[in-house]
PDB file of C-alpha atoms in Angstrom:
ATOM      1  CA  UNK U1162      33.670 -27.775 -24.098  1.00  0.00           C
ATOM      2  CA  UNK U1163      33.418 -24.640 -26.524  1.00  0.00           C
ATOM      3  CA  UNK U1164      30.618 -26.796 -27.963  1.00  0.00           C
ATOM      4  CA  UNK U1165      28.775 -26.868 -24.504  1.00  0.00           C
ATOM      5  CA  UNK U1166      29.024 -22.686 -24.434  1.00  0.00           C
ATOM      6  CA  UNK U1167      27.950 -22.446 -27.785  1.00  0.00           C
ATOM      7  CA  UNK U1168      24.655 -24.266 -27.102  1.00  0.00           C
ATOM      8  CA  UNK U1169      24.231 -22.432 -23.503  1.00  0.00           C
ATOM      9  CA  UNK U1170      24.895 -18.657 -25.535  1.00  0.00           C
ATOM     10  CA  UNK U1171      22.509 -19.641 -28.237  1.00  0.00           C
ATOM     11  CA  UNK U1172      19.834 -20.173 -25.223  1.00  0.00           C
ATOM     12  CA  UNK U1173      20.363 -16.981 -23.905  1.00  0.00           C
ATOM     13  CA  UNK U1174      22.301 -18.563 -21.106  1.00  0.00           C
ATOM     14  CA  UNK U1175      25.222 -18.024 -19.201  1.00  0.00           C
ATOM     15  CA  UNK U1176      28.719 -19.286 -20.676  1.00  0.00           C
ATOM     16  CA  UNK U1177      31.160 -20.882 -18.218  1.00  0.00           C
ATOM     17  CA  UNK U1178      33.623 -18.161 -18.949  1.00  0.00           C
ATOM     18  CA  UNK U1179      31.138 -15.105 -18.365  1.00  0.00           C
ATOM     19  CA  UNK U1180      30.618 -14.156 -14.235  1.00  0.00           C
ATOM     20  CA  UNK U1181      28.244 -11.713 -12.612  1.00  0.00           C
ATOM     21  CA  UNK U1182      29.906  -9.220 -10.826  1.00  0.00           C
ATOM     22  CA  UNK U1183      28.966  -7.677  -7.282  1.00  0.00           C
ATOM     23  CA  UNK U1184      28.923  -4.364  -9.228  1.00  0.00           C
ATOM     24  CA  UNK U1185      26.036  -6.255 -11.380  1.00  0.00           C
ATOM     25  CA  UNK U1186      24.531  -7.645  -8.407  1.00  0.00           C
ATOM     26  CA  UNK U1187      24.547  -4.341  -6.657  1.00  0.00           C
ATOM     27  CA  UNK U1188      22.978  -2.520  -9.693  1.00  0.00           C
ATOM     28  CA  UNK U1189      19.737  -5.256 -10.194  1.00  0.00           C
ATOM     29  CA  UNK U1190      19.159  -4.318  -6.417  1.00  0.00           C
ATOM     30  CA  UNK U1191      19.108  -0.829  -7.211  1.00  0.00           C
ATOM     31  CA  UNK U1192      16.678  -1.466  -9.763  1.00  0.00           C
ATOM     32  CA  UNK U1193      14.434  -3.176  -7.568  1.00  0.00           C
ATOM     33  CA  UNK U1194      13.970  -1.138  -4.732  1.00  0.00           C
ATOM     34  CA  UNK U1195      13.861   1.840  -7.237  1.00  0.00           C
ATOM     35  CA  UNK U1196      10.726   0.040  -8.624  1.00  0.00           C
ATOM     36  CA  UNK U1197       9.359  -1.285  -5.239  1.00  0.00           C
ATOM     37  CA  UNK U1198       9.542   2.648  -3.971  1.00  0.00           C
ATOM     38  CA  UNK U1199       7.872   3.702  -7.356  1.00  0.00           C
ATOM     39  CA  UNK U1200       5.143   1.083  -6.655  1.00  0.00           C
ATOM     40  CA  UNK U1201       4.813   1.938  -2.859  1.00  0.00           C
ATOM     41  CA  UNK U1202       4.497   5.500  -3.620  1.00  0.00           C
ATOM     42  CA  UNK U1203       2.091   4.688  -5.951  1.00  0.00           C
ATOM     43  CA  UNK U1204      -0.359   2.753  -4.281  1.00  0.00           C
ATOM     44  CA  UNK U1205      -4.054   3.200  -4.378  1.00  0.00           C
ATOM     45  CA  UNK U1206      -4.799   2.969  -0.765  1.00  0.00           C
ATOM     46  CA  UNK U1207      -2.624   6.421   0.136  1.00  0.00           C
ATOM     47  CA  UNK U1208      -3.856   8.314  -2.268  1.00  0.00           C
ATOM     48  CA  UNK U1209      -7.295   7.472  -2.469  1.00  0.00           C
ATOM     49  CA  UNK U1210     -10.014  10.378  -1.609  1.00  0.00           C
ATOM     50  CA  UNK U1211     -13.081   8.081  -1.702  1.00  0.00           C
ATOM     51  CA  UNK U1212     -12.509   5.032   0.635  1.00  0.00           C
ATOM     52  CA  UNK U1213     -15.292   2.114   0.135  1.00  0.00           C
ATOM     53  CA  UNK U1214     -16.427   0.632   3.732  1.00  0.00           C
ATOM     54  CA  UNK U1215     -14.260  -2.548   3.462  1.00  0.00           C
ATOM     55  CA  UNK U1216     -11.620  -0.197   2.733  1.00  0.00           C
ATOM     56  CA  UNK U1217     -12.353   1.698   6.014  1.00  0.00           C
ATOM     57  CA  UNK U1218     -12.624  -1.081   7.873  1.00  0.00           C
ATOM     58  CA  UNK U1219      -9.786  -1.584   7.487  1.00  0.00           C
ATOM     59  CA  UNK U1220      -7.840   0.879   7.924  1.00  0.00           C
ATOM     60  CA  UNK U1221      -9.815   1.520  11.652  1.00  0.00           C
ATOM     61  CA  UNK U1222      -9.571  -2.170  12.236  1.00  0.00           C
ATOM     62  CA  UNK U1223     -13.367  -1.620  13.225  1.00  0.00           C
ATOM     63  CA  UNK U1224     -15.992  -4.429  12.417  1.00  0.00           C
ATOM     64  CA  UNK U1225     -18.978  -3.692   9.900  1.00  0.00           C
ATOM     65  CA  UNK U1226     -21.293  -3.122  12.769  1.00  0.00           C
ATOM     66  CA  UNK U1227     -19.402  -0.559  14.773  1.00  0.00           C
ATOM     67  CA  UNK U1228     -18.745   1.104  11.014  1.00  0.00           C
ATOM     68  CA  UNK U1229     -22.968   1.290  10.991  1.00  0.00           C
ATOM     69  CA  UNK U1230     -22.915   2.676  14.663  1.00  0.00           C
ATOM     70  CA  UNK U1231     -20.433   5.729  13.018  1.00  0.00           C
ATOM     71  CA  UNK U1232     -22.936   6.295  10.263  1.00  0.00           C
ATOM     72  CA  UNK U1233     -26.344   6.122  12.372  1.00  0.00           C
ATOM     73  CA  UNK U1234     -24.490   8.042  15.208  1.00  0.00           C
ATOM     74  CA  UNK U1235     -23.501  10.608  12.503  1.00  0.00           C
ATOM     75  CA  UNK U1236     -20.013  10.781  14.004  1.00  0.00           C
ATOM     76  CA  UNK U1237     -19.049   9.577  10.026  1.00  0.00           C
ATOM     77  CA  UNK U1238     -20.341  11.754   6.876  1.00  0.00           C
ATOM     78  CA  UNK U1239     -20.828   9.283   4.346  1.00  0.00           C
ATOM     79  CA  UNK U1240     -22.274   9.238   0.764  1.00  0.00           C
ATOM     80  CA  UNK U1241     -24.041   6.684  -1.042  1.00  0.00           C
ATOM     81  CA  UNK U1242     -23.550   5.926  -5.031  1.00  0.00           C
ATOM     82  CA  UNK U1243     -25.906   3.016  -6.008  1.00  0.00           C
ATOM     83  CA  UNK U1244     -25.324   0.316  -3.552  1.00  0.00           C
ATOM     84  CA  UNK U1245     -22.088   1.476  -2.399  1.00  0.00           C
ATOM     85  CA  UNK U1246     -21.090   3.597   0.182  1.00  0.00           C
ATOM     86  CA  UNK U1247     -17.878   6.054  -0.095  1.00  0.00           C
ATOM     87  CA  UNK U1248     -16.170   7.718   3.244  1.00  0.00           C
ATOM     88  CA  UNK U1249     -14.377  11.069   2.486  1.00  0.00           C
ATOM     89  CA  UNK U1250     -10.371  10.464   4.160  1.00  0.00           C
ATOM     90  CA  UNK U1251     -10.356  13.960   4.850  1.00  0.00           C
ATOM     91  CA  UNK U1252     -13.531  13.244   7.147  1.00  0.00           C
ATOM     92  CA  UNK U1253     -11.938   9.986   8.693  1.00  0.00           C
ATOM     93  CA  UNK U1254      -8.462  12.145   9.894  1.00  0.00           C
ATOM     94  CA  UNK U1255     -11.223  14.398  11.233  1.00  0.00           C
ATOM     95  CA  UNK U1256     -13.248  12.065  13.225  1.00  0.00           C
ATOM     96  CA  UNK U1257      -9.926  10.344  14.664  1.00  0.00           C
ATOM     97  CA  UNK U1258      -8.683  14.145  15.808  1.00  0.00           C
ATOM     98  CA  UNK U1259     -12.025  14.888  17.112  1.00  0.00           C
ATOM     99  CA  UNK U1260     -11.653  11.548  19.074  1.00  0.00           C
ATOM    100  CA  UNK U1261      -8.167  12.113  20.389  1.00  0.00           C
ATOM    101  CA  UNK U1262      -7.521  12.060  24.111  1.00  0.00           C
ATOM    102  CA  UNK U1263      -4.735  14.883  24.993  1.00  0.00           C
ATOM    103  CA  UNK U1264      -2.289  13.538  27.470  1.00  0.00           C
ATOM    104  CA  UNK U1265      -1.171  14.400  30.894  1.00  0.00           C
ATOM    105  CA  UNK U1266       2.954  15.889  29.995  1.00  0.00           C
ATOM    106  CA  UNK U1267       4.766  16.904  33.285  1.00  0.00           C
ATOM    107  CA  UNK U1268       2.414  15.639  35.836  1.00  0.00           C
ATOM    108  CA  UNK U1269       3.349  13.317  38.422  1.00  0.00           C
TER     109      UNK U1269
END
């Protein structure tokens, strides 16, 4: 038997005698969604200036045609680098504010 642990120790495993405690358990979990939040918080899409039309697409759930419609129509400023085009998100919350329909409060 203590020639079994030996092996399992010089592996970097577990011994029979050693447990993991909840206290352990809880503290990995900590860890985790400490470094999950730090990722979310992170991410590219919220804090992006520049959005790339598949990017805006998306986010509108709108297809590639009724994205050209916005541009032709002018209803969305755009700018064009090379062959790629680039949406400002400030002009996006715009467009969606200007587009808002006010509802009825009180009225029967």
């Amino acid at each position: 038997m203590e020639r079994m642990r030996g092996t399992d120790e010089a592996k970097g495993g577990l011994s029979l005698d050693q447990l993991v405690t909840l206290a352990d358990l809880k503290s990995v979990r900590d860890e985790l969604l400490a470094a999950i939040a730090r990722t979310k918080g992170s991410s590219p899409d919220t804090a992006k200036k520049w959005l790339k039309s598949s990017e805006v697409r998306k986010l509108l759930n709108i297809s590639p045609g009724k994205l050209l419609a916005l541009r032709a129509n002018r209803q969305l400023a755009f700018v064009r680098l090379g062959g790629v085009i680039y949406y400002d998100r400030d002009d996006i919350e715009a467009m969606i504010q200007k587009a808002k329909v006010p509802t009825l409060v009180g009225k029967a």
